N, CA and C atoms as an extended XYZ file, in Angstrom:
387
Properties=species:S:1:pos:R:3:atomname:S:1:resname:S:1:resid:I:1 pbc="F F F"
N        26.561      -44.897      -28.346 N   MET     1
C        24.892      -45.268      -27.769 CA  MET     1
C        25.407      -44.278      -26.710 C   MET     1
N        25.883      -44.639      -25.835 N   ASP     2
C        26.711      -44.510      -24.207 CA  ASP     2
C        27.022      -43.363      -24.008 C   ASP     2
N        27.980      -42.545      -24.919 N   ASN     3
C        28.160      -41.143      -25.196 CA  ASN     3
C        27.190      -40.215      -25.522 C   ASN     3
N        26.407      -41.367      -26.261 N   GLU     4
C        25.601      -39.637      -26.703 CA  GLU     4
C        24.454      -39.208      -25.574 C   GLU     4
N        23.795      -40.676      -25.222 N   THR     5
C        23.310      -40.803      -23.759 CA  THR     5
C        24.329      -39.284      -22.943 C   THR     5
N        25.386      -39.827      -22.101 N   THR     6
C        25.670      -38.777      -21.836 CA  THR     6
C        25.589      -37.447      -22.255 C   THR     6
N        25.779      -37.205      -23.261 N   SER     7
C        26.119      -35.645      -23.725 CA  SER     7
C        24.362      -35.405      -23.919 C   SER     7
N        23.307      -35.578      -23.844 N   GLY     8
C        22.444      -35.408      -23.738 CA  GLY     8
C        21.622      -35.218      -22.228 C   GLY     8
N        22.277      -36.318      -21.725 N   LEU     9
C        22.141      -36.217      -19.966 CA  LEU     9
C        22.612      -34.597      -19.548 C   LEU     9
N        24.028      -34.714      -19.644 N   LYS    10
C        24.335      -33.498      -19.847 CA  LYS    10
C        24.154      -32.449      -20.080 C   LYS    10
N        22.989      -32.193      -21.799 N   ALA    11
C        22.680      -30.953      -21.868 CA  ALA    11
C        21.568      -30.790      -21.450 C   ALA    11
N        20.438      -31.631      -20.602 N   LEU    12
C        19.584      -31.384      -20.264 CA  LEU    12
C        19.769      -30.790      -18.875 C   LEU    12
N        20.917      -31.140      -18.169 N   THR    13
C        21.249      -30.679      -17.103 CA  THR    13
C        21.825      -29.619      -16.741 C   THR    13
N        22.247      -28.842      -17.879 N   ALA    14
C        22.514      -27.537      -18.553 CA  ALA    14
C        21.192      -26.784      -18.484 C   ALA    14
N        20.730      -27.350      -19.652 N   GLY    15
C        19.500      -26.649      -19.574 CA  GLY    15
C        18.095      -26.408      -18.072 C   GLY    15
N        18.412      -27.720      -17.758 N   VAL    16
C        17.136      -27.217      -16.172 CA  VAL    16
C        18.173      -26.278      -15.413 C   VAL    16
N        19.609      -26.546      -15.372 N   THR    17
C        19.893      -25.509      -14.363 CA  THR    17
C        19.553      -24.101      -14.811 C   THR    17
N        20.243      -23.785      -16.030 N   ARG    18
C        19.770      -22.668      -16.789 CA  ARG    18
C        18.806      -22.341      -16.301 C   ARG    18
N        17.679      -23.072      -16.678 N   TYR    19
C        16.319      -22.655      -17.041 CA  TYR    19
C        15.568      -22.072      -14.708 C   TYR    19
N        16.964      -23.615      -14.010 N   VAL    20
C        16.202      -23.143      -12.438 CA  VAL    20
C        16.772      -21.235      -11.818 C   VAL    20
N        17.985      -21.152      -12.591 N   LYS    21
C        18.744      -19.872      -12.309 CA  LYS    21
C        18.107      -18.812      -12.459 C   LYS    21
N        17.533      -19.090      -13.748 N   LEU    22
C        16.868      -17.553      -14.483 CA  LEU    22
C        15.571      -17.708      -14.237 C   LEU    22
N        14.846      -19.191      -13.232 N   ARG    23
C        13.611      -18.088      -12.533 CA  ARG    23
C        14.043      -17.732      -11.435 C   ARG    23
N        15.077      -17.932       -9.869 N   LEU    24
C        15.437      -17.406       -9.407 CA  LEU    24
C        15.998      -15.952       -9.584 C   LEU    24
N        16.609      -15.684      -10.765 N   GLU    25
C        16.584      -14.403      -11.001 CA  GLU    25
C        15.657      -13.553      -11.140 C   GLU    25
N        14.346      -13.821      -11.503 N   ASP    26
C        13.419      -13.803      -12.332 CA  ASP    26
C        12.274      -13.205      -10.468 C   ASP    26
N        12.607      -14.218      -10.151 N   ALA    27
C        11.882      -14.008       -8.452 CA  ALA    27
C        12.495      -12.901       -7.977 C   ALA    27
N        14.053      -12.820       -7.605 N   ARG    28
C        14.741      -11.177       -7.144 CA  ARG    28
C        14.364      -10.477       -7.502 C   ARG    28
N        13.914      -10.648       -8.727 N   LEU    29
C        14.205       -8.998       -9.605 CA  LEU    29
C        12.843       -8.718       -9.684 C   LEU    29
N        11.511       -9.404       -9.128 N   ASN    30
C        10.456       -9.277       -9.190 CA  ASN    30
C        10.092       -8.640       -7.836 C   ASN    30
N        11.002       -9.678       -6.537 N   ALA    31
C        11.432       -9.063       -5.406 CA  ALA    31
C        11.124       -7.627       -5.208 C   ALA    31
N        12.692       -7.270       -5.620 N   ALA    32
C        13.295       -5.933       -5.704 CA  ALA    32
C        12.470       -4.867       -6.168 C   ALA    32
N        11.310       -5.389       -7.185 N   GLU    33
C        10.351       -4.559       -7.456 CA  GLU    33
C         9.304       -3.966       -6.908 C   GLU    33
N         8.538       -4.726       -6.146 N   LYS    34
C         7.938       -4.724       -5.413 CA  LYS    34
C         8.248       -4.084       -4.098 C   LYS    34
N         9.151       -4.128       -3.464 N   LEU    35
C         9.655       -3.650       -2.536 CA  LEU    35
C        10.290       -2.367       -2.711 C   LEU    35
N        10.543       -2.115       -3.655 N   THR    36
C        10.306       -0.532       -4.505 CA  THR    36
C         9.129        0.404       -4.294 C   THR    36
N         8.575       -0.342       -5.072 N   LEU    37
C         7.127       -0.040       -4.977 CA  LEU    37
C         6.108        0.218       -3.524 C   LEU    37
N         6.555       -0.552       -2.804 N   LEU    38
C         6.626       -0.577       -1.226 CA  LEU    38
C         6.781        0.682       -0.868 C   LEU    38
N         8.329        0.979       -0.164 N   LEU    39
C         8.888        1.541        0.259 CA  LEU    39
C         8.880        2.875       -0.831 C   LEU    39
N         8.606        3.242       -1.412 N   SER    40
C         8.470        4.614       -2.305 CA  SER    40
C         6.847        4.822       -1.748 C   SER    40
N         5.981        3.953       -2.333 N   ALA    41
C         4.659        4.182       -1.508 CA  ALA    41
C         4.635        4.988        0.238 C   ALA    41
N         5.446        4.368        0.873 N   LEU    42
C         5.616        4.522        2.013 CA  LEU    42
C         6.409        6.181        2.571 C   LEU    42
N         7.164        5.731        1.526 N   THR    43
C         7.706        7.287        1.399 CA  THR    43
C         6.821        8.352        1.483 C   THR    43
N         6.262        7.916        0.590 N   PHE    44
C         6.001        9.534       -0.040 CA  PHE    44
C         4.712        9.867        0.559 C   PHE    44
N         3.721        8.450        1.797 N   TYR    45
C         2.629        9.090        2.556 CA  TYR    45
C         2.735        9.638        3.647 C   TYR    45
N         4.193        8.837        3.800 N   ALA    46
C         4.751        9.222        5.119 CA  ALA    46
C         5.465       10.964        5.202 C   ALA    46
N         6.218       11.256        4.024 N   LEU    47
C         5.968       12.868        4.052 CA  LEU    47
C         4.512       13.669        3.741 C   LEU    47
N         3.645       13.152        3.402 N   MET    48
C         2.376       14.056        2.604 CA  MET    48
C         1.500       14.109        4.240 C   MET    48
N         1.877       12.969        4.661 N   ILE    49
C         0.820       13.285        6.462 CA  ILE    49
C         2.307       14.304        7.319 C   ILE    49
N         3.673       14.482        7.107 N   ILE    50
C         3.915       15.479        7.894 CA  ILE    50
C         3.938       16.952        7.291 C   ILE    50
N         3.718       16.954        6.361 N   VAL    51
C         3.556       18.442        5.551 CA  VAL    51
C         1.855       18.607        6.051 C   VAL    51
N         1.139       17.802        6.180 N   GLY    52
C         0.057       18.024        6.294 CA  GLY    52
C        -0.388       18.097        7.794 C   GLY    52
N        -0.157       17.765        8.794 N   MET    53
C        -0.220       17.884       10.156 CA  MET    53
C         0.559       19.259       10.319 C   MET    53
N         1.920       20.001        9.594 N   VAL    54
C         2.014       20.919       10.031 CA  VAL    54
C         1.308       21.726        9.181 C   VAL    54
N         0.407       21.422        8.105 N   ALA    55
C        -0.383       22.776        7.619 CA  ALA    55
C        -1.287       22.549        8.688 C   ALA    55
N        -1.999       21.916        9.306 N   LEU    56
C        -3.174       21.306       10.106 CA  LEU    56
C        -3.178       21.788       11.539 C   LEU    56
N        -1.714       22.108       11.884 N   ILE    57
C        -1.166       22.649       12.786 CA  ILE    57
C        -1.595       24.379       12.543 C   ILE    57
N        -1.224       24.814       11.703 N   PHE    58
C        -0.891       26.332       11.635 CA  PHE    58
C        -2.749       26.519       11.305 C   PHE    58
N        -3.368       26.039       10.393 N   ILE    59
C        -4.232       25.784       10.404 CA  ILE    59
C        -5.464       25.764       11.497 C   ILE    59
N        -5.338       25.669       12.463 N   SER    60
C        -6.056       25.209       13.908 CA  SER    60
C        -5.363       26.330       14.792 C   SER    60
N        -4.328       26.813       14.611 N   ILE    61
C        -4.123       28.096       15.443 CA  ILE    61
C        -4.749       28.829       14.767 C   ILE    61
N        -5.361       29.568       13.527 N   GLY    62
C        -5.296       30.898       12.116 CA  GLY    62
C        -7.267       30.787       12.989 C   GLY    62
N        -7.682       29.370       13.187 N   VAL    63
C        -8.653       29.243       13.348 CA  VAL    63
C        -9.194       29.850       14.439 C   VAL    63
N        -8.227       29.090       15.775 N   GLY    64
C        -8.417       29.614       17.059 CA  GLY    64
C        -8.389       31.107       17.153 C   GLY    64
N        -7.433       31.861       16.539 N   HIS    65
C        -7.455       33.050       16.717 CA  HIS    65
C        -8.944       33.881       16.213 C   HIS    65
N        -9.619       33.147       14.833 N   MET    66
C       -10.742       33.883       14.044 CA  MET    66
C       -11.441       33.741       15.481 C   MET    66
N       -11.827       32.443       16.125 N   LEU    67
C       -12.960       32.217       16.699 CA  LEU    67
C       -12.757       33.132       18.122 C   LEU    67
N       -11.956       33.137       18.689 N   ALA    68
C       -11.138       34.076       19.671 CA  ALA    68
C       -11.760       35.155       20.022 C   ALA    68
N       -11.592       35.499       18.673 N   SER    69
C       -12.286       36.770       18.295 CA  SER    69
C       -13.890       37.136       18.509 C   SER    69
N       -14.479       36.140       18.293 N   THR    70
C       -15.709       36.167       18.444 CA  THR    70
C       -16.614       35.556       19.296 C   THR    70
N       -15.743       34.478       20.448 N   ILE    71
C       -16.401       34.382       21.650 CA  ILE    71
C       -16.216       34.914       22.741 C   ILE    71
N       -16.809       35.188       23.853 N   SER    72
C       -16.506       36.199       24.874 CA  SER    72
C       -15.157       35.323       25.355 C   SER    72
N       -15.029       34.230       26.034 N   HIS    73
C       -13.639       33.516       26.569 CA  HIS    73
C       -12.697       33.445       25.533 C   HIS    73
N       -11.751       34.092       25.079 N   PRO    74
C       -11.059       33.008       24.185 CA  PRO    74
C       -10.483       32.468       23.994 C   PRO    74
N       -10.501       31.518       25.665 N   MET    75
C        -9.662       29.924       25.965 CA  MET    75
C       -10.830       28.772       25.052 C   MET    75
N       -11.857       29.030       25.154 N   TRP    76
C       -12.789       28.025       24.825 CA  TRP    76
C       -12.343       27.819       23.442 C   TRP    76
N       -12.251       28.841       22.698 N   ALA    77
C       -12.148       28.728       21.062 CA  ALA    77
C       -10.634       27.142       21.144 C   ALA    77
N       -10.139       27.675       21.317 N   TYR    78
C        -9.186       26.399       21.750 CA  TYR    78
C        -9.615       25.100       22.124 C   TYR    78
N       -10.490       25.193       23.120 N   VAL    79
C       -11.406       24.351       23.852 CA  VAL    79
C       -12.189       23.427       22.904 C   VAL    79
N       -12.924       24.385       21.770 N   TYR    80
C       -13.086       23.561       20.554 CA  TYR    80
C       -12.603       22.907       19.365 C   TYR    80
N       -11.270       23.519       19.577 N   ILE    81
C       -10.854       23.306       18.088 CA  ILE    81
C       -10.467       21.822       18.280 C   ILE    81
N        -9.845       21.416       19.928 N   ALA    82
C        -9.542       20.593       20.705 CA  ALA    82
C       -10.454       19.375       20.682 C   ALA    82
N       -11.933       19.667       20.748 N   GLY    83
C       -13.379       18.942       20.948 CA  GLY    83
C       -13.629       18.522       19.436 C   GLY    83
N       -13.147       19.373       18.452 N   PHE    84
C       -13.604       18.755       17.012 CA  PHE    84
C       -12.452       18.145       16.643 C   PHE    84
N       -10.950       17.713       17.301 N   TYR    85
C        -9.689       16.811       16.486 CA  TYR    85
C       -10.050       15.217       17.656 C   TYR    85
N       -10.871       15.606       19.028 N   VAL    86
C       -11.090       14.284       19.936 CA  VAL    86
C       -12.431       13.819       18.802 C   VAL    86
N       -13.313       14.198       18.558 N   ILE    87
C       -14.413       13.645       17.614 CA  ILE    87
C       -13.779       13.418       16.437 C   ILE    87
N       -12.614       13.876       15.491 N   LEU    88
C       -12.684       13.317       14.389 CA  LEU    88
C       -11.257       12.077       14.636 C   LEU    88
N       -10.477       11.924       15.745 N   PHE    89
C        -9.835       10.927       16.657 CA  PHE    89
C       -11.240       10.084       17.113 C   PHE    89
N       -11.931        9.976       17.561 N   VAL    90
C       -13.427        8.646       17.245 CA  VAL    90
C       -13.599        8.211       16.519 C   VAL    90
N       -14.132        9.287       15.034 N   LEU    91
C       -14.200        8.508       14.138 CA  LEU    91
C       -13.116        7.646       13.366 C   LEU    91
N       -12.003        8.340       13.599 N   LEU    92
C       -11.267        7.536       13.019 CA  LEU    92
C       -10.704        6.039       13.559 C   LEU    92
N       -11.038        6.237       15.376 N   VAL    93
C       -11.196        5.010       15.466 CA  VAL    93
C       -12.051        3.743       14.961 C   VAL    93
N       -13.169        4.510       14.949 N   VAL    94
C       -14.620        3.344       14.913 CA  VAL    94
C       -14.135        2.921       13.325 C   VAL    94
N       -13.865        3.927       12.514 N   PHE    95
C       -13.752        3.405       11.168 CA  PHE    95
C       -12.031        2.682       10.581 C   PHE    95
N       -11.735        2.316       11.796 N   ARG    96
C        -9.983        2.132       11.284 CA  ARG    96
C       -10.304        1.178       10.043 C   ARG    96
N       -10.825        0.074       10.446 N   GLN    97
C       -11.087       -1.156        9.141 CA  GLN    97
C       -11.440       -0.412        7.631 C   GLN    97
N       -12.376        0.287        7.287 N   LYS    98
C       -13.098        0.992        6.281 CA  LYS    98
C       -11.835        1.950        5.640 C   LYS    98
N       -11.096        2.707        6.886 N   LEU    99
C       -10.104        3.856        6.290 CA  LEU    99
C        -8.740        3.404        5.961 C   LEU    99
N        -8.448        2.583        7.046 N   ILE   100
C        -6.951        2.068        6.748 CA  ILE   100
C        -6.510        0.694        6.345 C   ILE   100
N        -7.303       -0.371        7.751 N   PHE   101
C        -7.045       -1.355        7.174 CA  PHE   101
C        -7.069       -2.044        5.603 C   PHE   101
N        -8.253       -1.194        5.250 N   ASP   102
C        -8.996       -2.193        3.777 CA  ASP   102
C        -8.066       -1.621        2.349 C   ASP   102
N        -7.524       -0.147        3.023 N   PRO   103
C        -6.825        0.286        1.592 CA  PRO   103
C        -5.439       -0.327        1.623 C   PRO   103
N        -5.119       -0.325        3.086 N   ILE   104
C        -3.658       -0.887        2.950 CA  ILE   104
C        -3.863       -2.761        2.518 C   ILE   104
N        -4.587       -3.615        2.763 N   ALA   105
C        -4.741       -4.542        2.539 CA  ALA   105
C        -4.875       -4.364        0.673 C   ALA   105
N        -5.813       -3.322        0.165 N   ARG   106
C        -5.692       -3.935       -0.956 CA  ARG   106
C        -4.836       -3.922       -1.801 C   ARG   106
N        -3.858       -2.603       -1.283 N   PHE   107
C        -2.477       -2.062       -2.247 CA  PHE   107
C        -1.399       -2.867       -2.142 C   PHE   107
N        -1.491       -3.501       -1.151 N   ILE   108
C        -0.543       -4.813       -0.668 CA  ILE   108
C        -0.691       -5.884       -1.964 C   ILE   108
N        -2.061       -6.283       -1.595 N   SER   109
C        -2.140       -7.076       -2.867 CA  SER   109
C        -2.385       -7.314       -3.720 C   SER   109
N        -2.546       -6.105       -4.479 N   ARG   110
C        -2.040       -5.724       -5.516 CA  ARG   110
C        -0.819       -5.547       -5.976 C   ARG   110
N         0.212       -5.282       -5.266 N   LEU   111
C         0.787       -5.579       -5.294 CA  LEU   111
C         2.011       -6.783       -5.319 C   LEU   111
N         1.296       -7.849       -4.888 N   ILE   112
C         1.915       -8.856       -4.433 CA  ILE   112
C         1.462      -10.032       -5.641 C   ILE   112
N         0.197      -10.102       -5.739 N   VAL   113
C        -0.887      -11.330       -6.259 CA  VAL   113
C        -0.815      -10.182       -7.912 C   VAL   113
N        -0.964      -11.134       -8.570 N   GLU   114
C        -0.826      -11.185       -9.968 CA  GLU   114
C        -2.493      -11.299      -10.573 C   GLU   114
N        -2.748      -10.241      -11.262 N   PRO   115
C        -4.366      -10.169      -12.225 CA  PRO   115
C        -3.760      -11.605      -12.731 C   PRO   115
N        -5.529      -12.142      -12.991 N   PRO   116
C        -5.261      -13.072      -13.792 CA  PRO   116
C        -5.088      -13.091      -15.064 C   PRO   116
N        -4.670      -13.829      -16.246 N   LYS   117
C        -4.527      -13.297      -17.305 CA  LYS   117
C        -5.425      -13.337      -18.161 C   LYS   117
N        -6.105      -12.761      -19.589 N   GLU   118
C        -7.371      -12.747      -20.333 CA  GLU   118
C        -7.517      -14.047      -20.414 C   GLU   118
N        -6.517      -14.836      -21.231 N   ALA   119
C        -6.355      -16.632      -21.531 CA  ALA   119
C        -7.671      -16.975      -20.594 C   ALA   119
N        -7.193      -17.176      -18.988 N   GLU   120
C        -7.208      -18.089      -18.389 CA  GLU   120
C        -8.740      -17.183      -17.991 C   GLU   120
N        -8.583      -15.836      -17.495 N   THR   121
C       -10.157      -15.562      -17.115 CA  THR   121
C       -11.653      -16.220      -18.247 C   THR   121
N       -10.858      -15.666      -19.860 N   GLN   122
C       -11.805      -16.304      -20.903 CA  GLN   122
C       -12.289      -17.788      -20.970 C   GLN   122
N       -11.139      -18.542      -20.164 N   LYS   123
C       -11.318      -19.654      -20.270 CA  LYS   123
C       -12.015      -20.325      -19.374 C   LYS   123
N       -11.997      -19.487      -18.025 N   SER   124
C       -12.700      -20.324      -16.612 CA  SER   124
C       -14.047      -19.598      -17.141 C   SER   124
N       -14.719      -18.450      -17.982 N   ASN   125
C       -15.801      -18.291      -18.014 CA  ASN   125
C       -16.641      -19.420      -19.351 C   ASN   125
N       -15.880      -19.399      -20.362 N   ASP   126
C       -15.739      -21.059      -20.995 CA  ASP   126
C       -16.894      -21.653      -20.268 C   ASP   126
N       -15.523      -22.247      -19.704 N   SER   127
C       -16.069      -23.537      -18.892 CA  SER   127
C       -17.618      -23.416      -17.672 C   SER   127
N       -17.532      -22.111      -17.474 N   GLU   128
C       -18.662      -22.151      -16.338 CA  GLU   128
C       -20.411      -22.296      -16.842 C   GLU   128
N       -19.920      -21.521      -18.490 N   GLN   129
C       -21.413      -21.359      -18.899 CA  GLN   129
C       -21.373      -22.867      -19.884 C   GLN   129
């Protein structure tokens, strides 16, 4: 009996140890997956911003030259373009919560927080009724 209890306890300890190790490995893999998604999104959007800025600079120069040919003082064309960017900057500052913070928060929460399972959602809907 004593030998049987000891071997059962050893088996239980081995099973719990294996379970904990597997849970830790799962947590590590999930963290690596989430970090990979986050860093790839950051890299993609950083590259998009850089390419977009270069394109915006060239478009601004082209628009400035076009406006310069229609305005009596060509330097005012560039002042108009600068004014447009100042207005755009002010709008970006005013609406930063809706344009920047909220989408980033939604993305990170979708990345980290798991959506509820269908069975759990159905169970909670049934209990509310």
